[in-house]
């Protein structure tokens, strides 16, 4: 399989540079998979991917665990076409799985202010699951405005706009196989 791995990429008029490489992502995802295997052994968790951004991370996480598990999806509105959060959460697709009494693992691409994840965790808890855990590939800890417990983090990153590996900028860039940051933001 070949991957789209440019050094820089022009997306909607901005130039982005490599920030987290494919190798770094693979190593981290593999480690997270091992932790999940250990923590959820015998629990048959349901991984719930938050669309659209988490689709690639979810696919890799699922393939890095070896315990019996299930998958489902929920879809929320994203940033729209901007580089800053709209401050509003809109649910575009509900989960189909029955999660009452089950161990739920929410899989997100990035937690920024925490608004979306707080909403999702509260929504999941209303279904009375056995447990709710959160795994995110990226976490902008300094951007936190809404406190939410995150159990597994791929990478803590500064408050900068990133794309690639499922994350978009105005719907472009999701097919990049690594994470990119705005060229002008990388050194600051
Ligand atoms: P929050 O609700 O935590 O403020 O934002 C979470 C959502 O905002 C993510 O699921 C993602 O869709 C979007 N987001 C936050 N930061 C970034 C970023 O740096 N790049 C991209 N492409 N999306 C982001």
PDB file of C-alpha atoms and ligand atoms in Angstrom:
ATOM      1  CA  UNK A   1       0.000   0.000   0.000  1.00  0.00           C
ATOM      2  CA  UNK A   2       1.326   3.489  -0.814  1.00  0.00           C
ATOM      3  CA  UNK A   3       0.562   6.585   1.234  1.00  0.00           C
ATOM      4  CA  UNK A   4       0.261  10.324   0.512  1.00  0.00           C
ATOM      5  CA  UNK A   5       3.293  11.735   2.374  1.00  0.00           C
ATOM      6  CA  UNK A   6       4.326  15.162   1.007  1.00  0.00           C
ATOM      7  CA  UNK A   7       6.778  17.315   3.029  1.00  0.00           C
ATOM      8  CA  UNK A   8       4.500  20.348   2.646  1.00  0.00           C
ATOM      9  CA  UNK A   9       0.951  20.688   1.393  1.00  0.00           C
ATOM     10  CA  UNK A  10      -1.094  23.634   0.126  1.00  0.00           C
ATOM     11  CA  UNK A  11      -4.668  23.467   1.366  1.00  0.00           C
ATOM     12  CA  UNK A  12      -7.300  26.149   0.761  1.00  0.00           C
ATOM     13  CA  UNK A  13      -4.648  28.849   0.313  1.00  0.00           C
ATOM     14  CA  UNK A  14      -2.488  27.939   3.358  1.00  0.00           C
ATOM     15  CA  UNK A  15       0.774  25.972   3.442  1.00  0.00           C
ATOM     16  CA  UNK A  16       1.138  23.165   5.991  1.00  0.00           C
ATOM     17  CA  UNK A  17       4.300  21.332   7.124  1.00  0.00           C
ATOM     18  CA  UNK A  18       4.817  17.859   8.580  1.00  0.00           C
ATOM     19  CA  UNK A  19       4.254  17.936  12.342  1.00  0.00           C
ATOM     20  CA  UNK A  20       3.810  14.290  13.419  1.00  0.00           C
ATOM     21  CA  UNK A  21       5.195  11.645  11.071  1.00  0.00           C
ATOM     22  CA  UNK A  22       3.538   8.421   9.962  1.00  0.00           C
ATOM     23  CA  UNK A  23       6.149   6.430  11.932  1.00  0.00           C
ATOM     24  CA  UNK A  24       5.419   8.400  15.119  1.00  0.00           C
ATOM     25  CA  UNK A  25       1.678   7.866  14.689  1.00  0.00           C
ATOM     26  CA  UNK A  26       2.124   4.142  14.050  1.00  0.00           C
ATOM     27  CA  UNK A  27       4.293   3.681  17.145  1.00  0.00           C
ATOM     28  CA  UNK A  28       1.835   5.540  19.362  1.00  0.00           C
ATOM     29  CA  UNK A  29      -1.253   3.787  17.965  1.00  0.00           C
ATOM     30  CA  UNK A  30       0.403   0.439  18.532  1.00  0.00           C
ATOM     31  CA  UNK A  31       1.143   1.352  22.168  1.00  0.00           C
ATOM     32  CA  UNK A  32      -2.437   2.567  22.709  1.00  0.00           C
ATOM     33  CA  UNK A  33      -3.709  -0.719  21.237  1.00  0.00           C
ATOM     34  CA  UNK A  34      -1.649  -2.703  23.744  1.00  0.00           C
ATOM     35  CA  UNK A  35      -3.016  -0.622  26.649  1.00  0.00           C
ATOM     36  CA  UNK A  36      -6.597  -1.072  25.429  1.00  0.00           C
ATOM     37  CA  UNK A  37      -6.042  -4.831  25.066  1.00  0.00           C
ATOM     38  CA  UNK A  38      -4.937  -5.001  28.686  1.00  0.00           C
ATOM     39  CA  UNK A  39      -7.563  -2.670  30.154  1.00  0.00           C
ATOM     40  CA  UNK A  40     -10.542  -4.147  28.282  1.00  0.00           C
ATOM     41  CA  UNK A  41      -9.669  -7.840  28.326  1.00  0.00           C
ATOM     42  CA  UNK A  42     -12.876  -9.846  28.818  1.00  0.00           C
ATOM     43  CA  UNK A  43     -15.051  -6.719  28.506  1.00  0.00           C
ATOM     44  CA  UNK A  44     -15.921  -6.801  24.782  1.00  0.00           C
ATOM     45  CA  UNK A  45     -15.831  -2.992  24.390  1.00  0.00           C
ATOM     46  CA  UNK A  46     -17.732  -1.016  21.761  1.00  0.00           C
ATOM     47  CA  UNK A  47     -15.474   1.482  20.036  1.00  0.00           C
ATOM     48  CA  UNK A  48     -17.476   4.503  18.936  1.00  0.00           C
ATOM     49  CA  UNK A  49     -15.751   6.608  16.286  1.00  0.00           C
ATOM     50  CA  UNK A  50     -16.670  10.283  16.138  1.00  0.00           C
ATOM     51  CA  UNK A  51     -17.141  11.165  12.470  1.00  0.00           C
ATOM     52  CA  UNK A  52     -15.792  12.511  10.296  1.00  0.00           C
ATOM     53  CA  UNK A  53     -12.318  13.235  11.649  1.00  0.00           C
ATOM     54  CA  UNK A  54     -11.716  10.021  13.618  1.00  0.00           C
ATOM     55  CA  UNK A  55     -12.303   7.560  10.782  1.00  0.00           C
ATOM     56  CA  UNK A  56      -8.638   6.851  10.037  1.00  0.00           C
ATOM     57  CA  UNK A  57      -7.522   6.786  13.677  1.00  0.00           C
ATOM     58  CA  UNK A  58     -10.430   4.478  14.534  1.00  0.00           C
ATOM     59  CA  UNK A  59      -9.493   2.105  11.704  1.00  0.00           C
ATOM     60  CA  UNK A  60      -5.899   1.936  12.957  1.00  0.00           C
ATOM     61  CA  UNK A  61      -6.865   1.600  16.634  1.00  0.00           C
ATOM     62  CA  UNK A  62      -9.302  -1.224  15.813  1.00  0.00           C
ATOM     63  CA  UNK A  63      -6.559  -3.103  13.985  1.00  0.00           C
ATOM     64  CA  UNK A  64      -4.086  -2.614  16.805  1.00  0.00           C
ATOM     65  CA  UNK A  65      -6.252  -4.365  19.424  1.00  0.00           C
ATOM     66  CA  UNK A  66      -6.662  -8.122  19.515  1.00  0.00           C
ATOM     67  CA  UNK A  67      -9.473  -8.566  22.075  1.00  0.00           C
ATOM     68  CA  UNK A  68     -13.051  -9.201  20.883  1.00  0.00           C
ATOM     69  CA  UNK A  69     -14.653  -5.785  20.283  1.00  0.00           C
ATOM     70  CA  UNK A  70     -17.375  -4.009  18.308  1.00  0.00           C
ATOM     71  CA  UNK A  71     -17.591  -0.730  16.429  1.00  0.00           C
ATOM     72  CA  UNK A  72     -20.187   1.978  15.874  1.00  0.00           C
ATOM     73  CA  UNK A  73     -20.213   5.627  14.810  1.00  0.00           C
ATOM     74  CA  UNK A  74     -21.580   8.962  15.898  1.00  0.00           C
ATOM     75  CA  UNK A  75     -21.376  12.085  13.792  1.00  0.00           C
ATOM     76  CA  UNK A  76     -21.044  15.629  15.082  1.00  0.00           C
ATOM     77  CA  UNK A  77     -20.687  18.912  13.245  1.00  0.00           C
ATOM     78  CA  UNK A  78     -17.058  20.019  12.960  1.00  0.00           C
ATOM     79  CA  UNK A  79     -15.342  23.372  12.613  1.00  0.00           C
ATOM     80  CA  UNK A  80     -17.313  24.005   9.421  1.00  0.00           C
ATOM     81  CA  UNK A  81     -14.837  25.504   6.984  1.00  0.00           C
ATOM     82  CA  UNK A  82     -12.974  27.582   9.580  1.00  0.00           C
ATOM     83  CA  UNK A  83      -9.799  27.081  11.626  1.00  0.00           C
ATOM     84  CA  UNK A  84     -11.533  27.919  14.930  1.00  0.00           C
ATOM     85  CA  UNK A  85     -14.366  26.170  16.742  1.00  0.00           C
ATOM     86  CA  UNK A  86     -17.914  27.440  16.173  1.00  0.00           C
ATOM     87  CA  UNK A  87     -18.563  26.867  19.892  1.00  0.00           C
ATOM     88  CA  UNK A  88     -21.638  24.803  19.076  1.00  0.00           C
ATOM     89  CA  UNK A  89     -22.184  21.054  18.961  1.00  0.00           C
ATOM     90  CA  UNK A  90     -24.693  19.619  16.520  1.00  0.00           C
ATOM     91  CA  UNK A  91     -25.390  15.883  16.438  1.00  0.00           C
ATOM     92  CA  UNK A  92     -25.714  14.719  12.832  1.00  0.00           C
ATOM     93  CA  UNK A  93     -25.842  10.957  13.427  1.00  0.00           C
ATOM     94  CA  UNK A  94     -26.790   9.011  16.549  1.00  0.00           C
ATOM     95  CA  UNK A  95     -25.241   5.668  17.494  1.00  0.00           C
ATOM     96  CA  UNK A  96     -27.104   2.521  16.435  1.00  0.00           C
ATOM     97  CA  UNK A  97     -25.606   0.146  19.013  1.00  0.00           C
ATOM     98  CA  UNK A  98     -27.374  -0.568  22.288  1.00  0.00           C
ATOM     99  CA  UNK A  99     -24.768   0.478  24.843  1.00  0.00           C
ATOM    100  CA  UNK A 100     -26.720  -0.063  28.082  1.00  0.00           C
ATOM    101  CA  UNK A 101     -24.498  -2.151  30.379  1.00  0.00           C
ATOM    102  CA  UNK A 102     -21.641  -2.144  27.850  1.00  0.00           C
ATOM    103  CA  UNK A 103     -18.100  -0.783  28.003  1.00  0.00           C
ATOM    104  CA  UNK A 104     -17.931   2.160  25.598  1.00  0.00           C
ATOM    105  CA  UNK A 105     -14.660   3.540  24.225  1.00  0.00           C
ATOM    106  CA  UNK A 106     -15.125   6.881  22.457  1.00  0.00           C
ATOM    107  CA  UNK A 107     -12.541   7.396  19.714  1.00  0.00           C
ATOM    108  CA  UNK A 108     -11.892  11.021  18.728  1.00  0.00           C
ATOM    109  CA  UNK A 109      -9.347  12.630  16.405  1.00  0.00           C
ATOM    110  CA  UNK A 110      -8.682  15.719  18.511  1.00  0.00           C
ATOM    111  CA  UNK A 111      -9.905  17.320  21.719  1.00  0.00           C
ATOM    112  CA  UNK A 112      -9.561  21.095  21.567  1.00  0.00           C
ATOM    113  CA  UNK A 113     -11.779  23.115  23.978  1.00  0.00           C
ATOM    114  CA  UNK A 114     -13.392  19.874  25.209  1.00  0.00           C
ATOM    115  CA  UNK A 115     -16.881  21.078  24.252  1.00  0.00           C
ATOM    116  CA  UNK A 116     -17.629  18.221  21.833  1.00  0.00           C
ATOM    117  CA  UNK A 117     -16.227  15.491  24.059  1.00  0.00           C
ATOM    118  CA  UNK A 118     -18.089  16.757  27.117  1.00  0.00           C
ATOM    119  CA  UNK A 119     -21.311  16.642  25.099  1.00  0.00           C
ATOM    120  CA  UNK A 120     -20.568  13.117  23.811  1.00  0.00           C
ATOM    121  CA  UNK A 121     -19.655  11.705  27.243  1.00  0.00           C
ATOM    122  CA  UNK A 122     -22.855  13.136  28.770  1.00  0.00           C
ATOM    123  CA  UNK A 123     -24.865  11.691  25.878  1.00  0.00           C
ATOM    124  CA  UNK A 124     -23.262   8.240  26.350  1.00  0.00           C
ATOM    125  CA  UNK A 125     -23.821   8.287  30.104  1.00  0.00           C
ATOM    126  CA  UNK A 126     -27.526   8.907  29.504  1.00  0.00           C
ATOM    127  CA  UNK A 127     -27.676   5.423  27.875  1.00  0.00           C
ATOM    128  CA  UNK A 128     -26.516   3.808  31.149  1.00  0.00           C
ATOM    129  CA  UNK A 129     -23.374   1.996  29.907  1.00  0.00           C
ATOM    130  CA  UNK A 130     -21.101  -0.047  32.229  1.00  0.00           C
ATOM    131  CA  UNK A 131     -18.284   2.439  31.551  1.00  0.00           C
ATOM    132  CA  UNK A 132     -17.306   5.252  29.208  1.00  0.00           C
ATOM    133  CA  UNK A 133     -13.640   5.801  28.284  1.00  0.00           C
ATOM    134  CA  UNK A 134     -12.151   8.360  25.938  1.00  0.00           C
ATOM    135  CA  UNK A 135      -9.265   7.898  23.535  1.00  0.00           C
ATOM    136  CA  UNK A 136      -8.080  10.800  21.420  1.00  0.00           C
ATOM    137  CA  UNK A 137      -5.201  10.927  18.986  1.00  0.00           C
ATOM    138  CA  UNK A 138      -4.482  14.596  19.708  1.00  0.00           C
ATOM    139  CA  UNK A 139      -5.138  16.802  22.714  1.00  0.00           C
ATOM    140  CA  UNK A 140      -4.724  20.600  22.821  1.00  0.00           C
ATOM    141  CA  UNK A 141      -4.490  20.712  26.610  1.00  0.00           C
ATOM    142  CA  UNK A 142      -3.860  24.484  26.779  1.00  0.00           C
ATOM    143  CA  UNK A 143      -7.090  25.143  24.846  1.00  0.00           C
ATOM    144  CA  UNK A 144      -9.294  23.421  27.453  1.00  0.00           C
ATOM    145  CA  UNK A 145     -12.462  25.327  28.310  1.00  0.00           C
ATOM    146  CA  UNK A 146     -14.663  22.356  29.197  1.00  0.00           C
ATOM    147  CA  UNK A 147     -13.114  19.823  31.597  1.00  0.00           C
ATOM    148  CA  UNK A 148     -13.550  16.227  30.499  1.00  0.00           C
ATOM    149  CA  UNK A 149     -11.661  13.098  31.513  1.00  0.00           C
ATOM    150  CA  UNK A 150      -9.487  11.747  28.723  1.00  0.00           C
ATOM    151  CA  UNK A 151      -8.184   8.263  29.408  1.00  0.00           C
ATOM    152  CA  UNK A 152      -5.847   7.674  26.459  1.00  0.00           C
ATOM    153  CA  UNK A 153      -3.988  10.398  24.536  1.00  0.00           C
ATOM    154  CA  UNK A 154      -1.858   9.879  21.443  1.00  0.00           C
ATOM    155  CA  UNK A 155      -0.083  13.249  21.480  1.00  0.00           C
ATOM    156  CA  UNK A 156      -0.433  16.414  23.563  1.00  0.00           C
ATOM    157  CA  UNK A 157      -0.044  19.294  21.078  1.00  0.00           C
ATOM    158  CA  UNK A 158       0.078  23.096  21.324  1.00  0.00           C
ATOM    159  CA  UNK A 159      -2.968  25.198  20.407  1.00  0.00           C
ATOM    160  CA  UNK A 160      -2.282  25.197  16.670  1.00  0.00           C
ATOM    161  CA  UNK A 161      -4.420  24.206  13.709  1.00  0.00           C
ATOM    162  CA  UNK A 162      -3.472  20.797  12.308  1.00  0.00           C
ATOM    163  CA  UNK A 163      -4.692  18.613   9.465  1.00  0.00           C
ATOM    164  CA  UNK A 164      -4.145  15.197   7.920  1.00  0.00           C
ATOM    165  CA  UNK A 165      -4.729  11.598   9.078  1.00  0.00           C
ATOM    166  CA  UNK A 166      -8.486  12.181   8.968  1.00  0.00           C
ATOM    167  CA  UNK A 167      -8.465  15.831  10.067  1.00  0.00           C
ATOM    168  CA  UNK A 168      -9.580  18.355   7.455  1.00  0.00           C
ATOM    169  CA  UNK A 169      -9.428  22.008   6.560  1.00  0.00           C
ATOM    170  CA  UNK A 170     -12.690  22.859   4.790  1.00  0.00           C
ATOM    171  CA  UNK A 171     -13.046  19.122   3.977  1.00  0.00           C
ATOM    172  CA  UNK A 172      -9.590  18.842   2.365  1.00  0.00           C
ATOM    173  CA  UNK A 173      -6.494  17.082   3.683  1.00  0.00           C
ATOM    174  CA  UNK A 174      -8.095  14.050   5.340  1.00  0.00           C
ATOM    175  CA  UNK A 175      -6.172  11.711   3.012  1.00  0.00           C
ATOM    176  CA  UNK A 176      -2.740  12.877   4.203  1.00  0.00           C
ATOM    177  CA  UNK A 177      -1.071   9.979   6.040  1.00  0.00           C
ATOM    178  CA  UNK A 178       0.585  12.143   8.694  1.00  0.00           C
ATOM    179  CA  UNK A 179      -0.287  15.236  10.745  1.00  0.00           C
ATOM    180  CA  UNK A 180       0.551  18.686   9.349  1.00  0.00           C
ATOM    181  CA  UNK A 181       0.591  22.136  10.962  1.00  0.00           C
ATOM    182  CA  UNK A 182       0.287  25.613   9.432  1.00  0.00           C
ATOM    183  CA  UNK A 183       3.785  26.524   8.166  1.00  0.00           C
ATOM    184  CA  UNK A 184       3.671  29.940   9.847  1.00  0.00           C
ATOM    185  CA  UNK A 185       2.665  28.386  13.188  1.00  0.00           C
ATOM    186  CA  UNK A 186       5.231  25.614  13.498  1.00  0.00           C
ATOM    187  CA  UNK A 187       8.090  27.575  15.118  1.00  0.00           C
ATOM    188  CA  UNK A 188       6.006  29.801  17.409  1.00  0.00           C
TER     189      UNK A 188
HETATM  190  P1  LIG B   1     -13.702  20.960  20.677  1.00  0.00           P
HETATM  191  O1  LIG B   1     -15.171  20.719  20.804  1.00  0.00           O
HETATM  192  O2  LIG B   1     -12.871  20.126  21.636  1.00  0.00           O
HETATM  193  O3  LIG B   1     -13.367  22.438  20.798  1.00  0.00           O
HETATM  194  O4  LIG B   1     -13.288  20.605  19.205  1.00  0.00           O
HETATM  195  C1  LIG B   1     -13.291  19.281  18.762  1.00  0.00           C
HETATM  196  C2  LIG B   1     -13.453  19.178  17.256  1.00  0.00           C
HETATM  197  O5  LIG B   1     -12.961  20.355  16.590  1.00  0.00           O
HETATM  198  C3  LIG B   1     -12.645  18.030  16.688  1.00  0.00           C
HETATM  199  O6  LIG B   1     -13.373  16.844  16.672  1.00  0.00           O
HETATM  200  C4  LIG B   1     -12.311  18.524  15.300  1.00  0.00           C
HETATM  201  O7  LIG B   1     -13.376  18.233  14.415  1.00  0.00           O
HETATM  202  C5  LIG B   1     -12.222  20.023  15.437  1.00  0.00           C
HETATM  203  N1  LIG B   1     -10.821  20.490  15.630  1.00  0.00           N
HETATM  204  C6  LIG B   1     -10.263  20.987  16.768  1.00  0.00           C
HETATM  205  N2  LIG B   1      -8.991  21.355  16.564  1.00  0.00           N
HETATM  206  C7  LIG B   1      -8.720  21.090  15.255  1.00  0.00           C
HETATM  207  C8  LIG B   1      -7.547  21.252  14.435  1.00  0.00           C
HETATM  208  O8  LIG B   1      -6.467  21.730  14.840  1.00  0.00           O
HETATM  209  N3  LIG B   1      -7.671  20.842  13.145  1.00  0.00           N
HETATM  210  C9  LIG B   1      -8.811  20.317  12.633  1.00  0.00           C
HETATM  211  N4  LIG B   1      -8.788  19.954  11.366  1.00  0.00           N
HETATM  212  N5  LIG B   1      -9.937  20.162  13.368  1.00  0.00           N
HETATM  213  C10 LIG B   1      -9.885  20.543  14.667  1.00  0.00           C
END
